[in-house]
mmCIF file of C-alpha atoms (C1' of nucleotides) in Angstrom:
data_model
loop_
_atom_site.group_PDB
_atom_site.id
_atom_site.type_symbol
_atom_site.label_atom_id
_atom_site.label_comp_id
_atom_site.label_asym_id
_atom_site.label_seq_id
_atom_site.Cartn_x
_atom_site.Cartn_y
_atom_site.Cartn_z
ATOM 1 C CA MET A 103 -14.711 -30.377 31.802
ATOM 2 C CA ALA A 104 -17.482 -32.444 33.683
ATOM 3 C CA ALA A 105 -17.907 -35.794 31.719
ATOM 4 C CA ASP A 106 -21.690 -36.249 33.431
ATOM 5 C CA PRO A 107 -24.382 -34.607 31.559
ATOM 6 C CA PRO A 108 -25.932 -32.473 34.273
ATOM 7 C CA SER A 109 -29.576 -33.444 35.310
ATOM 8 C CA ASP A 110 -32.158 -31.878 33.154
ATOM 9 C CA PRO A 111 -35.177 -30.203 34.832
ATOM 10 C CA PHE A 112 -37.077 -29.916 31.814
ATOM 11 C CA ALA A 113 -36.994 -33.800 30.862
ATOM 12 C CA PRO A 114 -40.147 -34.688 32.228
ATOM 13 C CA LEU A 115 -42.105 -31.348 31.408
ATOM 14 C CA LEU A 116 -44.341 -31.854 28.659
ATOM 15 C CA GLY A 117 -44.937 -28.262 27.980
ATOM 16 C CA TYR A 118 -41.169 -27.654 27.329
ATOM 17 C CA GLN A 119 -40.710 -30.748 25.063
ATOM 18 C CA LEU A 120 -43.745 -29.810 23.162
ATOM 19 C CA ARG A 121 -42.325 -26.300 22.566
ATOM 20 C CA ARG A 122 -38.999 -27.413 21.557
ATOM 21 C CA LEU A 123 -40.293 -29.771 19.037
ATOM 22 C CA SER A 124 -42.963 -27.366 17.573
ATOM 23 C CA LEU A 125 -40.176 -24.913 17.384
ATOM 24 C CA ALA A 126 -37.949 -27.448 15.258
ATOM 25 C CA VAL A 127 -40.694 -28.597 13.244
ATOM 26 C CA MET A 128 -41.844 -25.093 12.370
ATOM 27 C CA ALA A 129 -38.571 -24.003 11.289
ATOM 28 C CA ASP A 130 -38.101 -26.962 8.911
ATOM 29 C CA LEU A 131 -41.491 -25.839 7.543
ATOM 30 C CA ALA A 132 -40.664 -22.380 7.189
ATOM 31 C CA GLU A 133 -37.939 -23.244 5.137
ATOM 32 C CA GLY A 134 -39.748 -25.595 2.918
ATOM 33 C CA LEU A 135 -42.385 -22.541 2.141
ATOM 34 C CA GLN A 136 -39.898 -20.210 1.332
ATOM 35 C CA PRO A 137 -39.635 -21.057 -2.275
ATOM 36 C CA LEU A 138 -43.417 -20.225 -2.388
ATOM 37 C CA ARG A 139 -42.824 -17.038 -0.716
ATOM 38 C CA LEU A 140 -45.507 -18.126 2.009
ATOM 39 C CA ARG A 141 -44.954 -17.788 5.694
ATOM 40 C CA PRO A 142 -46.331 -20.504 7.829
ATOM 41 C CA ALA A 143 -49.348 -18.287 8.831
ATOM 42 C CA GLU A 144 -50.149 -17.318 5.160
ATOM 43 C CA ALA A 145 -50.046 -21.067 4.444
ATOM 44 C CA THR A 146 -52.729 -21.925 6.862
ATOM 45 C CA VAL A 147 -54.869 -19.121 5.944
ATOM 46 C CA LEU A 148 -54.634 -20.014 2.221
ATOM 47 C CA LEU A 149 -55.721 -23.758 3.308
ATOM 48 C CA ARG A 150 -58.305 -22.813 5.273
ATOM 49 C CA ILE A 151 -59.981 -20.669 2.669
ATOM 50 C CA ALA A 152 -59.251 -23.509 0.215
ATOM 51 C CA ALA A 153 -61.293 -25.990 2.530
ATOM 52 C CA ASN A 154 -64.143 -23.478 3.150
ATOM 53 C CA PRO A 155 -64.790 -21.362 0.191
ATOM 54 C CA GLY A 156 -66.649 -18.371 0.984
ATOM 55 C CA ILE A 157 -65.592 -18.226 4.604
ATOM 56 C CA THR A 158 -65.364 -14.966 6.236
ATOM 57 C CA GLN A 159 -62.055 -13.306 7.693
ATOM 58 C CA SER A 160 -63.108 -13.482 10.979
ATOM 59 C CA GLU A 161 -64.269 -16.919 11.097
ATOM 60 C CA VAL A 162 -60.609 -17.805 9.679
ATOM 61 C CA GLY A 163 -59.169 -16.095 12.421
ATOM 62 C CA ARG A 164 -61.447 -17.999 14.916
ATOM 63 C CA LEU A 165 -60.590 -21.407 13.305
ATOM 64 C CA LEU A 166 -56.903 -20.702 13.386
ATOM 65 C CA ALA A 167 -56.595 -18.687 16.477
ATOM 66 C CA ILE A 168 -55.401 -15.734 14.644
ATOM 67 C CA LYS A 169 -56.949 -12.434 16.266
ATOM 68 C CA ARG A 170 -58.810 -10.162 13.756
ATOM 69 C CA ALA A 171 -56.329 -7.449 14.016
ATOM 70 C CA ASN A 172 -53.626 -9.668 12.784
ATOM 71 C CA MET A 173 -55.742 -11.262 10.129
ATOM 72 C CA ALA A 174 -56.291 -7.815 8.217
ATOM 73 C CA PRO A 175 -52.749 -7.100 6.948
ATOM 74 C CA LEU A 176 -52.436 -11.203 6.581
ATOM 75 C CA ILE A 177 -55.440 -11.296 4.167
ATOM 76 C CA ALA A 178 -54.412 -7.775 2.336
ATOM 77 C CA GLY A 179 -50.861 -9.283 1.662
ATOM 78 C CA LEU A 180 -52.664 -12.461 0.007
ATOM 79 C CA GLU A 181 -55.205 -10.202 -1.909
ATOM 80 C CA ALA A 182 -52.437 -7.836 -3.028
ATOM 81 C CA ARG A 183 -50.769 -11.206 -4.484
ATOM 82 C CA GLY A 184 -53.631 -12.046 -6.544
ATOM 83 C CA LEU A 185 -54.204 -15.255 -4.414
ATOM 84 C CA LEU A 186 -57.674 -14.343 -3.091
ATOM 85 C CA CYS A 187 -60.872 -12.380 -3.912
ATOM 86 C CA ARG A 188 -63.168 -10.723 -1.435
ATOM 87 C CA ALA A 189 -66.902 -10.677 -2.020
ATOM 88 C CA PRO A 190 -69.152 -8.634 0.299
ATOM 89 C CA VAL A 191 -71.812 -10.699 2.070
ATOM 90 C CA ASP A 192 -73.712 -8.445 4.113
ATOM 91 C CA GLY A 193 -71.869 -4.801 4.344
ATOM 92 C CA ARG A 194 -69.555 -5.722 7.191
ATOM 93 C CA SER A 195 -68.481 -9.337 6.178
ATOM 94 C CA GLN A 196 -66.658 -10.456 3.029
ATOM 95 C CA ALA A 197 -66.425 -13.822 1.710
ATOM 96 C CA LEU A 198 -62.859 -15.131 0.611
ATOM 97 C CA THR A 199 -62.308 -17.326 -1.937
ATOM 98 C CA LEU A 200 -59.135 -18.252 -3.578
ATOM 99 C CA THR A 201 -58.200 -17.309 -7.083
ATOM 100 C CA ASP A 202 -56.703 -19.945 -9.760
ATOM 101 C CA ALA A 203 -53.319 -18.986 -8.685
ATOM 102 C CA GLY A 204 -54.288 -19.145 -4.958
ATOM 103 C CA ALA A 205 -55.769 -22.498 -5.465
ATOM 104 C CA ALA A 206 -52.717 -23.922 -7.164
ATOM 105 C CA LEU A 207 -50.138 -22.389 -4.264
ATOM 106 C CA ALA A 208 -52.518 -23.798 -1.644
ATOM 107 C CA ARG A 209 -52.147 -27.303 -3.231
ATOM 108 C CA ASP A 210 -48.061 -26.757 -3.150
ATOM 109 C CA ALA A 211 -48.433 -25.480 0.201
ATOM 110 C CA TYR A 212 -50.221 -28.417 1.426
ATOM 111 C CA ALA A 213 -47.708 -30.954 -0.471
ATOM 112 C CA GLU A 214 -44.889 -29.044 1.261
ATOM 113 C CA MET A 215 -46.863 -29.611 4.833
ATOM 114 C CA GLU A 216 -47.194 -33.212 4.188
ATOM 115 C CA ALA A 217 -43.406 -33.411 3.055
ATOM 116 C CA ASN A 218 -42.128 -31.553 6.316
ATOM 117 C CA GLU A 219 -44.350 -34.251 8.325
ATOM 118 C CA ALA A 220 -42.526 -36.840 6.436
ATOM 119 C CA ARG A 221 -39.122 -35.188 7.113
ATOM 120 C CA CYS A 222 -39.908 -34.689 10.840
ATOM 121 C CA PHE A 223 -41.726 -37.868 11.919
ATOM 122 C CA PRO A 224 -40.028 -40.583 9.651
ATOM 123 C CA THR A 225 -40.499 -43.348 11.985
ATOM 124 C CA LEU A 226 -44.055 -42.825 13.153
ATOM 125 C CA PRO A 227 -46.370 -44.910 11.099
ATOM 126 C CA ALA A 228 -49.491 -43.190 9.769
ATOM 127 C CA GLU A 229 -51.940 -44.592 12.048
ATOM 128 C CA GLY A 230 -49.925 -43.548 15.035
ATOM 129 C CA ARG A 231 -49.677 -40.150 13.558
ATOM 130 C CA LEU A 232 -53.341 -39.694 13.377
ATOM 131 C CA ARG A 233 -54.022 -40.922 16.733
ATOM 132 C CA LEU A 234 -51.324 -38.532 18.239
ATOM 133 C CA ALA A 235 -52.750 -35.811 16.333
ATOM 134 C CA GLU A 236 -56.168 -36.456 17.661
ATOM 135 C CA GLN A 237 -55.039 -36.231 21.060
ATOM 136 C CA LEU A 238 -53.021 -33.257 20.826
ATOM 137 C CA ARG A 239 -56.278 -31.563 19.118
ATOM 138 C CA GLY A 240 -58.215 -32.575 22.041
ATOM 139 C CA ALA A 241 -55.688 -31.109 24.460
ATOM 140 C CA TRP A 242 -55.551 -27.970 22.888
ATOM 141 C CA SER A 243 -59.041 -27.657 22.217
ATOM 142 C CA ARG A 244 -59.869 -28.196 26.113
ATOM 143 C CA LEU A 245 -57.074 -25.807 27.049
ATOM 144 C CA ASP A 246 -58.519 -22.954 24.606
ATOM 145 C CA ARG A 247 -62.184 -23.843 25.915
ATOM 146 C CA ALA A 248 -61.100 -23.397 29.406
ATOM 147 C CA GLU A 249 -59.618 -19.750 28.835
ATOM 148 C CA MET B 289 -75.282 -21.282 8.412
ATOM 149 C CA ALA B 290 -74.067 -24.737 7.388
ATOM 150 C CA ALA B 291 -74.402 -27.295 10.060
ATOM 151 C CA ASP B 292 -71.602 -29.516 9.084
ATOM 152 C CA PRO B 293 -68.285 -28.581 10.289
ATOM 153 C CA PRO B 294 -66.077 -28.232 7.332
ATOM 154 C CA SER B 295 -63.167 -30.429 6.639
ATOM 155 C CA ASP B 296 -60.093 -29.803 8.367
ATOM 156 C CA PRO B 297 -57.092 -30.167 6.368
ATOM 157 C CA PHE B 298 -54.944 -29.710 9.512
ATOM 158 C CA ALA B 299 -56.491 -32.315 11.510
ATOM 159 C CA PRO B 300 -53.423 -35.107 10.427
ATOM 160 C CA LEU B 301 -50.849 -32.717 10.489
ATOM 161 C CA LEU B 302 -48.764 -33.387 13.771
ATOM 162 C CA GLY B 303 -46.758 -30.005 13.172
ATOM 163 C CA TYR B 304 -49.901 -27.797 13.496
ATOM 164 C CA GLN B 305 -51.390 -29.765 16.248
ATOM 165 C CA LEU B 306 -48.266 -29.664 18.006
ATOM 166 C CA ARG B 307 -47.996 -25.761 17.370
ATOM 167 C CA ARG B 308 -51.526 -25.240 18.790
ATOM 168 C CA LEU B 309 -50.805 -27.180 21.968
ATOM 169 C CA SER B 310 -47.671 -25.713 22.584
ATOM 170 C CA LEU B 311 -49.155 -22.120 21.964
ATOM 171 C CA ALA B 312 -52.016 -22.971 24.600
ATOM 172 C CA VAL B 313 -49.693 -24.742 27.063
ATOM 173 C CA MET B 314 -47.149 -21.544 26.914
ATOM 174 C CA ALA B 315 -50.031 -19.012 27.343
ATOM 175 C CA ASP B 316 -51.113 -20.567 30.552
ATOM 176 C CA LEU B 317 -47.602 -20.691 31.663
ATOM 177 C CA ALA B 318 -46.911 -17.113 30.825
ATOM 178 C CA GLU B 319 -49.845 -16.037 33.072
ATOM 179 C CA GLY B 320 -49.038 -18.505 35.825
ATOM 180 C CA LEU B 321 -45.328 -16.784 35.714
ATOM 181 C CA GLN B 322 -46.554 -13.423 35.865
ATOM 182 C CA PRO B 323 -46.737 -13.045 39.381
ATOM 183 C CA LEU B 324 -43.129 -13.950 39.660
ATOM 184 C CA ARG B 325 -42.387 -11.020 37.062
ATOM 185 C CA LEU B 326 -40.690 -13.946 34.738
ATOM 186 C CA ARG B 327 -41.187 -14.441 31.363
ATOM 187 C CA PRO B 328 -41.137 -18.162 30.103
ATOM 188 C CA ALA B 329 -37.458 -17.793 28.600
ATOM 189 C CA GLU B 330 -36.170 -16.039 31.795
ATOM 190 C CA ALA B 331 -37.871 -18.774 33.857
ATOM 191 C CA THR B 332 -36.000 -21.412 31.720
ATOM 192 C CA VAL B 333 -32.516 -19.816 32.225
ATOM 193 C CA LEU B 334 -33.055 -19.490 35.812
ATOM 194 C CA LEU B 335 -33.874 -23.120 36.068
ATOM 195 C CA ARG B 336 -30.980 -24.167 33.906
ATOM 196 C CA ILE B 337 -28.457 -22.502 35.924
ATOM 197 C CA ALA B 338 -29.911 -23.861 39.321
ATOM 198 C CA ALA B 339 -29.577 -27.150 37.804
ATOM 199 C CA ASN B 340 -25.957 -26.253 36.614
ATOM 200 C CA PRO B 341 -24.219 -23.976 38.954
ATOM 201 C CA GLY B 342 -21.109 -22.473 37.073
ATOM 202 C CA ILE B 343 -22.542 -22.929 33.709
ATOM 203 C CA THR B 344 -21.370 -20.390 31.277
ATOM 204 C CA GLN B 345 -23.752 -18.101 29.229
ATOM 205 C CA SER B 346 -23.189 -19.775 25.903
ATOM 206 C CA GLU B 347 -23.464 -23.162 27.125
ATOM 207 C CA VAL B 348 -27.082 -22.156 28.767
ATOM 208 C CA GLY B 349 -27.596 -20.807 25.238
ATOM 209 C CA ARG B 350 -26.748 -24.074 23.810
ATOM 210 C CA LEU B 351 -28.708 -26.260 25.909
ATOM 211 C CA LEU B 352 -31.897 -24.025 25.649
ATOM 212 C CA ALA B 353 -31.569 -23.397 21.939
ATOM 213 C CA ILE B 354 -31.213 -19.670 22.673
ATOM 214 C CA LYS B 355 -28.684 -17.731 20.326
ATOM 215 C CA ARG B 356 -25.745 -16.166 22.246
ATOM 216 C CA ALA B 357 -27.075 -12.593 20.927
ATOM 217 C CA ASN B 358 -30.441 -13.223 22.541
ATOM 218 C CA MET B 359 -28.735 -14.781 25.640
ATOM 219 C CA ALA B 360 -26.882 -11.340 26.585
ATOM 220 C CA PRO B 361 -29.905 -9.140 27.229
ATOM 221 C CA LEU B 362 -31.657 -12.010 29.153
ATOM 222 C CA ILE B 363 -28.983 -12.557 31.537
ATOM 223 C CA ALA B 364 -28.120 -8.790 31.915
ATOM 224 C CA GLY B 365 -31.814 -8.617 32.992
ATOM 225 C CA LEU B 366 -31.485 -11.264 35.446
ATOM 226 C CA GLU B 367 -28.464 -9.967 37.016
ATOM 227 C CA ALA B 368 -29.896 -6.508 37.076
ATOM 228 C CA ARG B 369 -32.723 -7.767 39.282
ATOM 229 C CA GLY B 370 -30.084 -9.396 41.547
ATOM 230 C CA LEU B 371 -31.069 -13.037 40.467
ATOM 231 C CA LEU B 372 -27.687 -14.244 39.488
ATOM 232 C CA CYS B 373 -23.801 -13.439 39.831
ATOM 233 C CA ARG B 374 -21.225 -13.652 37.063
ATOM 234 C CA ALA B 375 -17.662 -14.619 37.903
ATOM 235 C CA PRO B 376 -15.254 -14.723 35.360
ATOM 236 C CA VAL B 377 -13.464 -18.094 34.550
ATOM 237 C CA ASP B 378 -10.964 -17.501 31.708
ATOM 238 C CA GLY B 379 -11.154 -14.073 30.596
ATOM 239 C CA ARG B 380 -13.735 -14.506 28.102
ATOM 240 C CA SER B 381 -16.363 -16.647 29.570
ATOM 241 C CA GLN B 382 -18.111 -15.740 32.998
ATOM 242 C CA ALA B 383 -19.454 -18.613 35.575
ATOM 243 C CA LEU B 384 -23.269 -18.092 36.285
ATOM 244 C CA THR B 385 -24.570 -18.919 39.687
ATOM 245 C CA LEU B 386 -28.079 -17.972 41.458
ATOM 246 C CA THR B 387 -28.196 -15.695 44.171
ATOM 247 C CA ASP B 388 -30.425 -16.774 47.264
ATOM 248 C CA ALA B 389 -33.078 -14.585 45.731
ATOM 249 C CA GLY B 390 -32.343 -16.205 42.417
ATOM 250 C CA ALA B 391 -32.490 -19.535 43.719
ATOM 251 C CA ALA B 392 -35.804 -18.991 45.712
ATOM 252 C CA LEU B 393 -37.457 -17.473 42.527
ATOM 253 C CA ALA B 394 -36.385 -20.784 40.644
ATOM 254 C CA ARG B 395 -38.112 -22.770 43.121
ATOM 255 C CA ASP B 396 -41.086 -20.665 42.522
ATOM 256 C CA ALA B 397 -40.901 -20.928 38.830
ATOM 257 C CA TYR B 398 -40.541 -24.691 38.960
ATOM 258 C CA ALA B 399 -43.622 -25.154 40.970
ATOM 259 C CA GLU B 400 -45.403 -22.897 38.531
ATOM 260 C CA MET B 401 -44.187 -25.139 35.783
ATOM 261 C CA GLU B 402 -45.610 -28.310 37.513
ATOM 262 C CA ALA B 403 -48.579 -26.420 38.319
ATOM 263 C CA ASN B 404 -49.090 -25.712 34.519
ATOM 264 C CA GLU B 405 -48.317 -29.181 33.483
ATOM 265 C CA ALA B 406 -51.040 -30.385 35.810
ATOM 266 C CA ARG B 407 -53.703 -27.739 34.541
ATOM 267 C CA CYS B 408 -52.789 -28.713 31.037
ATOM 268 C CA PHE B 409 -52.633 -32.498 31.029
ATOM 269 C CA PRO B 410 -54.753 -33.361 33.777
ATOM 270 C CA THR B 411 -55.939 -36.665 32.499
ATOM 271 C CA LEU B 412 -52.464 -37.943 31.514
ATOM 272 C CA PRO B 413 -51.006 -40.259 34.339
ATOM 273 C CA ALA B 414 -47.591 -39.281 35.228
ATOM 274 C CA GLU B 415 -46.061 -42.464 33.590
ATOM 275 C CA GLY B 416 -47.653 -41.534 30.318
ATOM 276 C CA ARG B 417 -46.613 -38.209 30.740
ATOM 277 C CA LEU B 418 -42.992 -38.880 31.078
ATOM 278 C CA ARG B 419 -42.697 -41.529 28.090
ATOM 279 C CA LEU B 420 -44.416 -38.988 25.787
ATOM 280 C CA ALA B 421 -41.982 -36.214 26.939
ATOM 281 C CA GLU B 422 -39.090 -38.627 26.223
ATOM 282 C CA GLN B 423 -40.812 -39.460 22.754
ATOM 283 C CA LEU B 424 -40.898 -35.723 22.080
ATOM 284 C CA ARG B 425 -37.346 -35.009 23.335
ATOM 285 C CA GLY B 426 -36.109 -37.635 20.984
ATOM 286 C CA ALA B 427 -38.054 -36.136 17.914
ATOM 287 C CA TRP B 428 -36.559 -32.533 18.401
ATOM 288 C CA SER B 429 -33.245 -33.934 19.185
ATOM 289 C CA ARG B 430 -32.936 -35.695 15.899
ATOM 290 C CA LEU B 431 -34.211 -32.767 14.156
ATOM 291 C CA ASP B 432 -31.664 -30.275 15.603
ATOM 292 C CA ARG B 433 -28.910 -32.674 15.027
ATOM 293 C CA ALA B 434 -30.169 -32.750 11.290
ATOM 294 C CA GLU B 435 -29.977 -29.105 10.461
ATOM 295 C "C1'" DT C 292 -75.319 -3.932 21.773
ATOM 296 C "C1'" DA C 293 -72.663 -6.927 19.497
ATOM 297 C "C1'" DT C 294 -69.878 -7.992 15.116
ATOM 298 C "C1'" DT C 295 -66.697 -6.924 11.246
ATOM 299 C "C1'" DG C 296 -62.678 -4.949 9.607
ATOM 300 C "C1'" DT C 297 -59.105 -1.838 10.380
ATOM 301 C "C1'" DT C 298 -55.108 0.907 12.194
ATOM 302 C "C1'" DA C 299 -51.696 1.653 15.346
ATOM 303 C "C1'" DT C 300 -49.005 -0.198 18.853
ATOM 304 C "C1'" DA C 301 -46.239 -3.029 21.948
ATOM 305 C "C1'" DC C 302 -44.304 -7.448 23.294
ATOM 306 C "C1'" DT C 303 -41.767 -12.277 23.147
ATOM 307 C "C1'" DC C 304 -39.238 -14.732 20.844
ATOM 308 C "C1'" DT C 305 -35.976 -15.709 17.253
ATOM 309 C "C1'" DA C 306 -32.416 -14.511 13.674
ATOM 310 C "C1'" DT C 307 -28.345 -12.482 11.189
ATOM 311 C "C1'" DA C 308 -24.564 -9.385 10.963
ATOM 312 C "C1'" DA C 309 -20.844 -7.134 12.677
ATOM 313 C "C1'" DC C 310 -17.719 -6.070 16.327
ATOM 314 C "C1'" DT C 311 -14.287 -6.593 20.396
ATOM 315 C "C1'" DA C 312 -11.514 -9.505 23.442
ATOM 316 C "C1'" DT C 313 -9.598 -13.693 24.475
ATOM 317 C "C1'" DA C 314 -8.039 -18.858 23.697
ATOM 318 C "C1'" DT D 72 -8.786 -19.539 13.764
ATOM 319 C "C1'" DA D 73 -12.384 -20.472 16.952
ATOM 320 C "C1'" DT D 74 -14.972 -19.034 20.799
ATOM 321 C "C1'" DA D 75 -17.137 -15.744 24.550
ATOM 322 C "C1'" DG D 76 -19.868 -11.957 25.004
ATOM 323 C "C1'" DT D 77 -21.977 -7.966 23.234
ATOM 324 C "C1'" DT D 78 -24.843 -4.713 20.305
ATOM 325 C "C1'" DA D 79 -27.852 -3.676 16.648
ATOM 326 C "C1'" DT D 80 -31.374 -4.599 13.795
ATOM 327 C "C1'" DA D 81 -35.051 -7.290 11.638
ATOM 328 C "C1'" DG D 82 -38.303 -10.590 11.229
ATOM 329 C "C1'" DA D 83 -42.611 -13.482 12.786
ATOM 330 C "C1'" DG D 84 -46.193 -14.159 15.395
ATOM 331 C "C1'" DT D 85 -49.145 -12.471 18.983
ATOM 332 C "C1'" DA D 86 -51.573 -8.925 22.106
ATOM 333 C "C1'" DT D 87 -54.518 -4.699 23.485
ATOM 334 C "C1'" DA D 88 -57.059 -0.406 22.538
ATOM 335 C "C1'" DA D 89 -59.531 2.304 19.788
ATOM 336 C "C1'" DC D 90 -62.045 3.464 15.960
ATOM 337 C "C1'" DA D 91 -65.720 3.268 11.873
ATOM 338 C "C1'" DA D 92 -69.265 0.915 9.677
ATOM 339 C "C1'" DT D 93 -73.063 -2.272 9.998
ATOM 340 C "C1'" DA D 94 -76.180 -5.720 12.027
#
DNA sequence: TATTGTTATACTCTATAACTATA
DNA sequence: TATAGTTATAGAGTATAACAATA
């Protein structure tokens, strides 16, 4: 067996390293959300509605980069669990708001996300974390616009 | 319509921002690899074998975090296209090496990955890119070990 | 014409379980 | 017992196309 670790063609590739880290963080988050019976995508939808009561389904999709076609079953599932309500606003759009149960679950979900951050980035100070988050946000924002 | 953009609960969450950026970068890469008829996972396997001729299938999986069960059809597909060869090493393991066509395609794939990096991170200097890549690698390496 | 929401469907990657064969 | 490879299957997220209803 060779003692030398082989050269790694992916070491300098930010795209690859980003993906590996993102997958590891998501796996930790998915596990943490399991007791709440929420998948990561469902949790983000819940938090988005909590932050924007009355937002429409397609606007949630635009903000979270989830296609309309994929929003439909997501919202239907959350509604079936009594976590959110729909109220027609103009005949084709519906305003989404959380029920009390939905709001409570959203709070739990956010607490879990913060716990996930603490588990995954224990050494990074809060300041550096925020600055890095802003950099990442700027990068994908530019890319999404370029498409 | 409200003029104020709503508060963003995800702004400070590194996990969320990492995921959005990773998805945007991967989408760009997938598009760039399409002319080569390679999916991102196939390209990484090809590059890993190019860097480690004679590596076994399960070792590739370990290095790339791809489960054995998912490696099987991946390798079979690449072999069916004449991109790699298998040579038995001990009756249950097989050494993987690229054919000439596979090696040529791996070079093209790596060129595309570098082009992808240039498109996605145009402002980041090479030095900062490498330092960030190392940080990300350290982070997921720690997380993978903790599981 | 454009937008909202929906359904159907497919693709990519990941996950587990179970099996065979070999070490 | 542990490992290598395989098969089958399921889950999660994403993608496109097409449709009805509304603006």
